[in-house]
Coordinates of C-alpha atoms and ligand atoms in Angstrom, one line a residue:
M10 CA -0.2 -0.2 0.0
A11 CA 1.3 3.3 -1.0
T12 CA -0.3 6.6 0.0
E13 CA 0.6 10.3 -1.6
V14 CA 1.8 12.4 1.3
N15 CA 1.5 16.5 0.7
F16 CA 4.2 18.0 2.5
D17 CA 3.1 21.6 3.1
G18 CA 5.7 24.4 3.2
L19 CA 4.7 26.4 6.4
V20 CA 5.0 30.2 5.9
G21 CA 7.9 31.9 7.5
L22 CA 7.8 34.7 9.6
T23 CA 9.0 37.1 7.4
H24 CA 6.4 36.5 4.3
N25 CA 6.4 40.0 2.4
Y26 CA 5.7 40.9 -1.3
G27 CA 9.1 41.6 -2.4
G28 CA 8.5 42.2 -6.6
L29 CA 11.2 39.5 -7.4
A30 CA 9.8 37.0 -9.7
L31 CA 9.9 38.2 -13.4
G32 CA 7.6 36.1 -15.3
N33 CA 5.2 35.7 -12.2
T34 CA 2.6 38.4 -12.9
A35 CA 0.7 38.3 -9.4
S36 CA 4.4 38.7 -7.4
I37 CA 5.4 42.1 -10.1
K38 CA 2.1 43.5 -9.4
N39 CA 2.0 43.6 -5.4
K40 CA 5.6 44.2 -5.0
L41 CA 6.0 46.0 -1.7
I42 CA 2.1 46.2 -0.3
L43 CA 1.4 45.1 2.9
S44 CA 2.0 41.3 4.1
K45 CA 0.8 39.8 6.6
P46 CA 2.7 37.0 7.7
R47 CA 0.5 35.6 10.7
Q48 CA -2.5 35.5 8.3
A49 CA -0.3 33.7 5.9
A50 CA 0.9 31.0 7.8
L51 CA -2.7 30.5 9.3
Q52 CA -4.1 30.3 6.0
G53 CA -1.9 27.5 5.2
L54 CA -2.1 25.6 8.6
D55 CA -6.2 25.9 7.6
K56 CA -5.4 24.5 4.4
M57 CA -3.4 21.4 6.1
K58 CA -6.2 20.8 8.4
F59 CA -8.8 20.7 5.4
C60 CA -6.7 18.3 4.2
H61 CA -6.1 16.1 6.6
D62 CA -9.6 16.3 7.7
L63 CA -10.4 15.1 4.2
G64 CA -8.8 12.1 4.9
L65 CA -5.2 12.7 3.3
A66 CA -1.9 12.0 4.4
Q67 CA -0.2 15.2 5.1
A68 CA 3.0 16.6 6.7
V69 CA 5.0 19.7 7.3
L70 CA 8.5 21.3 6.0
P71 CA 9.9 24.1 7.9
P72 CA 10.3 27.8 6.4
H73 CA 13.9 29.2 6.4
S74 CA 15.5 31.3 8.8
R75 CA 15.1 34.8 7.1
P76 CA 17.0 37.6 6.7
N77 CA 19.8 35.5 5.2
L78 CA 22.7 37.0 7.0
N79 CA 25.7 34.8 5.2
F80 CA 24.4 36.1 1.7
L81 CA 24.4 39.6 2.5
K82 CA 27.8 38.4 4.0
Q83 CA 29.0 36.7 1.0
L84 CA 28.4 40.1 -1.1
G85 CA 30.5 42.4 1.1
F86 CA 28.2 43.8 3.9
T87 CA 29.4 43.8 7.2
G88 CA 29.5 44.7 10.8
S89 CA 26.5 43.8 13.4
T90 CA 23.6 42.4 12.1
E91 CA 21.7 46.0 12.1
Q92 CA 24.7 47.3 10.2
I93 CA 24.6 44.8 7.7
L94 CA 21.2 45.7 6.8
Q95 CA 21.3 48.9 6.8
Q96 CA 24.2 48.8 4.2
A97 CA 22.3 46.1 2.3
E98 CA 19.1 48.4 2.0
K99 CA 21.4 52.2 1.4
E100 CA 23.3 50.1 -1.7
S101 CA 20.2 47.8 -2.9
P102 CA 16.6 47.7 -1.2
A103 CA 16.1 44.7 -3.8
L104 CA 19.2 43.0 -2.0
L105 CA 17.7 43.4 1.1
V106 CA 14.5 42.3 0.2
T107 CA 15.9 39.2 -1.4
S108 CA 17.6 38.6 1.8
Y109 CA 14.6 38.3 3.9
S110 CA 12.1 36.1 1.0
A111 CA 10.2 33.7 2.7
S112 CA 9.9 31.8 -0.9
A113 CA 10.6 28.4 0.6
M114 CA 6.9 28.2 1.5
W115 CA 6.3 26.9 -2.1
T116 CA 7.5 23.6 -1.6
A117 CA 6.3 22.4 -4.8
N118 CA 9.5 24.0 -5.9
A119 CA 11.7 22.2 -3.0
A120 CA 12.4 19.1 -4.9
T121 CA 12.1 16.5 -7.7
V122 CA 10.6 13.3 -6.3
S123 CA 10.4 9.9 -8.0
P124 CA 8.6 7.0 -5.7
S125 CA 10.3 3.5 -5.5
A126 CA 7.4 2.0 -7.7
D127 CA 9.5 3.9 -10.5
T128 CA 12.8 3.6 -10.0
E129 CA 15.3 0.6 -10.8
D130 CA 17.0 0.1 -7.4
E131 CA 13.3 0.4 -5.7
K132 CA 14.2 3.4 -3.8
V133 CA 12.4 6.8 -3.4
H134 CA 14.8 9.2 -5.2
V135 CA 15.1 12.8 -4.3
T136 CA 16.4 15.9 -6.2
P137 CA 16.6 19.2 -4.2
A138 CA 15.8 22.0 -7.3
N139 CA 18.8 24.3 -7.8
L140 CA 16.3 27.0 -8.6
I141 CA 18.8 29.6 -10.4
S142 CA 16.4 31.3 -12.3
N143 CA 15.8 34.0 -9.3
L144 CA 18.6 34.8 -6.8
H145 CA 15.8 35.0 -4.1
R146 CA 14.7 31.1 -5.0
S147 CA 18.4 30.3 -5.3
L148 CA 19.1 30.8 -1.7
E149 CA 16.8 27.8 -0.5
T150 CA 18.5 25.2 -2.0
P151 CA 21.2 24.4 1.1
M152 CA 18.6 24.8 3.2
T153 CA 16.1 22.5 1.6
T154 CA 18.5 19.7 1.0
K155 CA 19.6 19.8 4.7
I156 CA 15.8 19.7 5.7
L157 CA 14.9 16.9 3.3
N158 CA 18.1 15.0 4.6
A159 CA 17.2 15.5 8.3
I160 CA 13.3 14.3 7.6
F161 CA 13.8 11.3 5.0
H162 CA 17.4 10.7 6.5
D163 CA 17.1 6.5 6.2
R164 CA 19.4 5.8 3.2
H165 CA 17.8 2.2 3.0
Y166 CA 14.8 3.9 1.9
F167 CA 15.9 7.2 0.5
H168 CA 18.5 8.5 -2.2
H169 CA 19.5 11.9 -2.1
H170 CA 20.9 13.4 -5.4
T171 CA 22.9 16.6 -4.8
P172 CA 20.9 19.9 -6.9
L173 CA 22.2 20.3 -10.3
P174 CA 24.9 22.5 -11.7
L175 CA 24.2 25.9 -10.9
Q176 CA 24.5 26.8 -14.4
A177 CA 21.7 28.0 -16.8
N178 CA 21.6 24.8 -19.0
Y179 CA 20.6 23.1 -15.7
S180 CA 17.8 25.0 -14.1
D181 CA 15.3 23.2 -12.3
E182 CA 12.2 24.0 -10.6
G183 CA 11.4 21.1 -9.0
A184 CA 8.1 19.4 -9.1
A185 CA 6.1 22.2 -10.2
N186 CA 7.4 21.1 -13.8
H187 CA 6.7 17.1 -13.0
G188 CA 3.8 14.9 -12.6
R189 CA 3.0 11.9 -12.4
L190 CA 0.3 9.1 -13.8
C191 CA -0.5 5.8 -12.5
L192 CA -3.4 3.3 -12.0
D193 CA -2.5 3.2 -8.1
Y194 CA -0.1 5.1 -5.9
D195 CA 1.8 1.9 -5.5
S196 CA 1.7 0.7 -9.3
P197 CA 4.8 1.7 -11.3
G198 CA 4.2 5.0 -12.9
V199 CA 4.8 7.4 -16.3
E200 CA 7.0 10.7 -15.1
L201 CA 5.8 13.5 -17.2
F202 CA 8.8 16.4 -16.7
V203 CA 7.9 19.8 -18.4
Y204 CA 10.6 21.9 -19.6
G205 CA 10.5 25.6 -21.6
K206 CA 13.7 25.4 -22.7
H207 CA 16.7 23.3 -24.4
S208 CA 20.3 24.9 -24.3
L209 CA 21.6 23.0 -27.4
D210 CA 18.5 23.9 -30.0
E211 CA 18.3 27.4 -30.6
A212 CA 15.6 26.5 -33.0
R213 CA 13.1 25.5 -30.5
A214 CA 10.6 27.8 -30.0
L215 CA 11.5 30.3 -26.8
P216 CA 9.2 32.4 -24.8
R217 CA 10.0 36.3 -25.7
H218 CA 9.1 38.4 -22.6
F219 CA 9.7 36.3 -19.6
P220 CA 11.9 33.5 -19.0
A221 CA 11.7 29.9 -18.9
R222 CA 12.5 28.6 -15.8
Q223 CA 13.1 24.6 -16.4
T224 CA 15.3 23.0 -19.1
L225 CA 15.3 19.8 -21.0
D226 CA 19.1 19.2 -19.8
A227 CA 17.5 19.6 -16.3
S228 CA 15.0 17.4 -16.6
E229 CA 16.8 14.3 -18.7
A230 CA 19.5 14.5 -16.1
I231 CA 17.0 14.5 -13.0
A232 CA 15.4 11.3 -15.0
R233 CA 18.9 9.5 -15.3
L234 CA 19.8 10.2 -11.6
H235 CA 16.3 8.8 -10.7
L236 CA 17.1 5.6 -12.7
L237 CA 13.4 6.0 -14.5
Q238 CA 12.5 3.5 -17.0
P239 CA 13.0 5.5 -20.3
S240 CA 9.9 4.2 -21.6
K241 CA 7.9 5.5 -18.9
T242 CA 9.2 9.0 -19.0
I243 CA 7.9 11.8 -21.0
F244 CA 9.3 15.2 -21.7
A245 CA 7.0 17.9 -22.6
H246 CA 7.7 21.3 -24.3
Q247 CA 5.8 23.8 -22.1
H248 CA 4.2 26.3 -24.6
P249 CA 6.5 29.5 -24.8
R250 CA 3.3 31.6 -25.3
A251 CA 1.8 30.7 -22.1
I252 CA 5.2 31.4 -20.2
D253 CA 4.6 34.8 -21.7
Q254 CA 2.1 35.0 -20.1
G255 CA 2.6 34.5 -16.6
V256 CA 2.8 30.6 -16.6
F257 CA 6.3 30.4 -15.3
H258 CA 5.8 27.0 -14.1
N259 CA 3.6 24.1 -15.8
D260 CA 1.6 23.8 -12.4
V261 CA 0.2 26.8 -13.5
L262 CA -1.7 25.1 -16.2
A263 CA -2.1 21.1 -15.5
V264 CA -2.3 19.1 -12.9
T265 CA -2.1 15.1 -12.5
N266 CA -3.4 12.2 -10.1
K267 CA -3.4 8.6 -10.6
S268 CA -4.3 8.3 -14.7
V269 CA -5.9 12.0 -14.7
I270 CA -4.5 14.8 -16.3
F271 CA -6.1 18.0 -16.0
Y272 CA -4.9 20.6 -18.0
H273 CA -5.3 23.5 -20.4
E274 CA -5.2 23.2 -24.1
N275 CA -2.3 26.3 -23.9
A276 CA -0.1 24.3 -21.4
Y277 CA 1.7 22.1 -23.9
L278 CA 3.3 23.2 -27.3
Q279 CA 2.0 19.7 -28.8
H280 CA -0.4 18.8 -26.6
D281 CA -1.8 16.1 -28.8
A282 CA 1.5 14.5 -29.2
V283 CA 2.2 14.8 -25.5
M284 CA -1.1 13.2 -24.8
D285 CA -0.6 10.3 -27.2
A286 CA 2.8 9.9 -25.6
L287 CA 1.3 9.7 -22.3
Q288 CA -1.6 7.3 -23.2
H289 CA 1.1 4.9 -24.9
A290 CA 3.4 4.8 -22.0
L291 CA 0.3 4.4 -19.1
A292 CA -1.0 1.6 -21.7
P293 CA -3.0 -0.5 -20.7
T294 CA -4.5 1.6 -18.6
E295 CA -6.4 4.7 -19.8
L296 CA -5.2 8.0 -19.8
I297 CA -8.4 10.1 -18.5
R298 CA -7.8 13.7 -20.2
I299 CA -9.6 16.8 -19.0
C300 CA -8.9 19.7 -21.5
V301 CA -10.4 22.8 -20.7
S302 CA -10.3 25.5 -23.8
N303 CA -9.6 28.7 -24.3
E304 CA -13.2 29.4 -25.2
Q305 CA -14.1 27.7 -21.6
V306 CA -11.6 29.4 -19.6
P307 CA -9.4 32.2 -21.5
L308 CA -5.6 31.7 -20.4
A309 CA -5.4 35.1 -18.5
D310 CA -8.2 33.8 -16.2
A311 CA -6.2 30.4 -15.9
V312 CA -3.4 32.4 -14.7
S313 CA -5.2 34.9 -12.3
S314 CA -7.6 32.5 -10.4
Y315 CA -5.3 29.5 -10.3
L316 CA -7.6 26.7 -11.6
F317 CA -5.3 24.5 -12.7
N318 CA -3.1 25.1 -9.5
S319 CA -5.4 23.1 -7.2
Q320 CA -4.5 20.0 -5.9
L321 CA -6.4 17.4 -7.5
V322 CA -6.5 14.2 -5.0
S323 CA -8.1 11.0 -4.4
I324 CA -10.6 10.4 -1.6
N325 CA -11.1 6.9 0.2
D326 CA -14.5 6.9 -1.5
G327 CA -12.6 6.0 -4.8
T328 CA -13.3 9.8 -5.9
M329 CA -11.4 12.2 -6.7
A330 CA -11.5 16.1 -5.4
L331 CA -10.2 19.5 -6.5
I332 CA -9.0 21.5 -3.8
A333 CA -8.7 24.9 -5.3
P334 CA -8.2 28.7 -4.3
Q335 CA -11.5 30.8 -3.2
E336 CA -10.5 32.9 -6.4
V337 CA -11.6 30.0 -8.5
A338 CA -14.9 30.7 -7.2
D339 CA -14.6 34.1 -7.6
N340 CA -14.4 34.4 -11.4
R341 CA -17.0 33.7 -13.9
H342 CA -15.1 31.7 -16.0
T343 CA -13.6 29.3 -13.9
Q344 CA -16.8 29.3 -12.0
A345 CA -19.0 28.0 -15.2
F346 CA -16.5 25.7 -15.6
V347 CA -16.2 24.1 -12.0
K348 CA -20.2 23.7 -12.5
Q349 CA -19.9 21.9 -16.0
L350 CA -17.2 19.6 -15.0
L351 CA -19.3 18.5 -11.5
A352 CA -22.4 17.8 -13.8
N353 CA -20.5 15.6 -16.4
N354 CA -20.5 12.1 -14.4
A355 CA -18.1 10.8 -16.9
Q356 CA -15.2 11.9 -15.1
P357 CA -13.9 10.7 -11.7
I358 CA -14.1 14.4 -9.9
R359 CA -17.2 14.7 -7.8
H360 CA -16.2 17.9 -5.4
V361 CA -14.4 20.8 -5.5
H362 CA -13.2 22.2 -2.5
Y363 CA -12.2 25.9 -2.0
V364 CA -9.4 27.4 0.5
N365 CA -8.3 31.1 1.5
C366 CA -4.7 30.9 0.7
R367 CA -4.9 34.7 -0.4
Q368 CA -1.6 36.0 1.3
S369 CA 0.3 33.3 -0.6
M370 CA -1.8 33.9 -4.2
K371 CA -0.6 37.4 -4.0
N372 CA 2.8 36.1 -4.8
G373 CA 1.8 33.9 -7.4
G374 CA 1.7 30.5 -5.3
G375 CA -1.7 28.4 -4.9
P376 CA -2.6 25.7 -3.2
A377 CA -0.5 23.3 -5.5
C378 CA 2.6 25.6 -5.0
L379 CA 2.3 25.3 -1.2
R380 CA 2.9 21.5 -1.2
L381 CA 5.4 18.7 -2.2
R382 CA 4.2 15.6 -3.3
V383 CA 5.7 12.2 -2.0
V384 CA 4.5 9.1 -2.7
L385 CA 5.3 6.8 0.2
T386 CA 4.9 2.7 1.1
K387 CA 3.7 1.9 4.5
E388 CA 7.5 1.0 5.2
E389 CA 8.9 4.0 3.8
Q390 CA 6.4 6.7 5.6
A391 CA 7.5 4.7 9.0
A392 CA 11.2 5.3 8.5
I393 CA 11.0 9.2 8.1
N394 CA 10.6 11.7 11.1
Q395 CA 7.4 11.4 12.3
C396 CA 7.0 14.7 14.1
V397 CA 6.2 16.3 10.7
L398 CA 3.3 13.9 9.7
F399 CA 0.1 16.3 10.4
T400 CA -2.1 15.2 13.4
N401 CA -4.8 17.4 15.5
D402 CA -2.3 18.0 18.2
L403 CA 0.0 19.0 15.9
Y404 CA -2.1 21.5 14.5
E405 CA -3.0 22.6 17.9
K406 CA 0.5 23.4 18.7
L407 CA 1.7 25.2 15.5
F408 CA -1.9 27.2 15.9
T409 CA -0.4 28.4 18.9
W410 CA 3.0 28.3 18.1
I411 CA 2.2 31.0 15.0
N412 CA 0.2 33.1 16.9
K413 CA 2.8 33.2 19.4
H414 CA 5.6 34.5 17.4
Y415 CA 4.3 35.9 14.0
R416 CA 3.7 39.2 13.3
E417 CA 0.5 40.9 12.3
K418 CA 2.1 42.9 9.4
I419 CA 5.5 43.5 7.7
C420 CA 6.0 46.8 5.6
Y421 CA 9.5 47.6 3.8
D422 CA 10.7 49.6 6.9
D423 CA 10.3 46.9 9.0
L424 CA 13.2 44.9 7.3
L425 CA 15.5 47.3 9.2
D426 CA 14.3 46.2 12.4
P427 CA 17.0 43.8 14.1
L428 CA 14.0 42.7 16.5
L429 CA 12.2 41.0 13.5
V430 CA 15.6 38.7 13.0
E431 CA 15.6 38.2 17.2
E432 CA 12.0 37.0 16.6
N433 CA 12.5 34.9 13.8
Y434 CA 15.8 32.9 15.6
R435 CA 13.3 32.6 19.0
A436 CA 10.9 31.2 16.9
L437 CA 12.5 28.6 14.8
D438 CA 14.5 27.3 17.6
E439 CA 10.9 26.5 19.4
L440 CA 10.1 24.7 15.9
T441 CA 13.1 22.5 15.6
Q442 CA 11.8 21.2 18.8
L443 CA 8.3 20.7 18.2
L444 CA 9.1 19.1 14.8
D445 CA 12.2 16.9 16.5
L446 CA 14.5 18.6 13.5
G447 CA 17.8 19.0 15.6
C448 CA 19.9 21.8 14.9
I449 CA 19.1 22.7 11.4
Y450 CA 19.4 26.3 11.6
D451 CA 23.0 28.2 10.9
F452 CA 22.0 30.1 14.1
Q453 CA 21.5 27.4 15.8
Q454 CA 25.5 25.8 15.5
Ligands
SUG24 O1 9.2 31.5 -7.7 N1 6.9 33.7 -6.3 C1 7.4 32.3 -6.4 C2 5.7 31.4 -6.5 C3 6.3 30.2 -6.9 C4 5.0 29.3 -7.1 N2 5.2 28.1 -7.2 C5 4.7 27.3 -8.1 N3 4.0 27.4 -9.3 N4 4.9 25.8 -7.8 C6 7.8 32.1 -7.8 O2 7.9 32.9 -8.7 C7 7.2 35.8 -5.4 C8 8.4 36.1 -4.0 C9 8.2 38.1 -3.8 O3 7.8 38.6 -5.0 O4 8.4 38.3 -2.9 C10 7.8 34.3 -5.4 O5 9.2 33.9 -5.6

């Protein structure tokens, strides 16, 4: 028996709107608006509780320590914490904001994970994403590597790879560009890798305005490292026009679960060929395609509502549910589509649940961005750190912890406040005890 466990990122104490992510329209639009870290963290926690109450396996990943003072020191800022922050702000407000980013909350970008049913050595393979497309996100990789090693520590079950080379040819954004299709979680699956560019082939279509964040070279390397069967591994080209309209990750336009792929017709460059390849690799299991046309949901509405960034999950009664952002209910196109979807009994999605994750959405992170899917057998699940698994008790503890430590609001000037740094240390120190993570943060050394 294998289960899909969703590892959600706990929103960090310095959640803010830096306007740092080129190609992510929400991030750019909301640059430097007031952020509400406590509300953001509670919205994330509520989503975890909702999934847990639905009977899904849920777990949590801790935030990273911010500001990242080592990063600022590496760039030549010196002195006390206060002096480092003041110098950085004087020279480059963007660098100051970068050092404070809580972007590790979007754990769909933490790593690519292949379940043991798909790999030749029958281990779970994990490759942390290098996230080199954006400076603030690239700062996550060393800490993410440490955290994943601390949680999935048993080498008998888990094979950890180092992140890919820190070079543009190998730009990798993790599970946000990776999907899996299978009959059941424990049967061998087809892994789908979606890329926006190929380093060696200039002739391929590239976006004109925004960067393509995932390369084919990176995806191919991960498939090799994870010992996947070539006949069950499909590489698909993301549509460059979609990237230019704000689809910076494939999970903004597509989501898979078991044998279902739910996607927008503009998600892939040659979507018929991609679907044929998936069906061929998945046979004899039938691929269930739920394709949404531009006419049903215009691309701009798909991006603003994040319909496809819903979590598509299997419920114990054998049906599927979509856990969608509240914005889907508020948009007339997506609302009409959902009505149509639920009226169609020929497909397995029987419920659509709405969750409020607006604080994250304003930075371009929907429900599916906030979670890393890890398919685990019973033995593998028993071999991980048990304290990160979500229970009602953990919910109560995290609820109290957030209310005790998080600020209600953060504006740009607060980033110069050394007290915020102290608060962050105190809170994370307590969290490592709550989650039994040991001393994983630099400030604990
Ligand atoms: O990488 N936003 C993130 C959102 C990630 C969403 N993840 C998935 N689609 N899986 C990004 O663009 C904005 C940070 C800021 O501007 O402060 C940011 O990094």
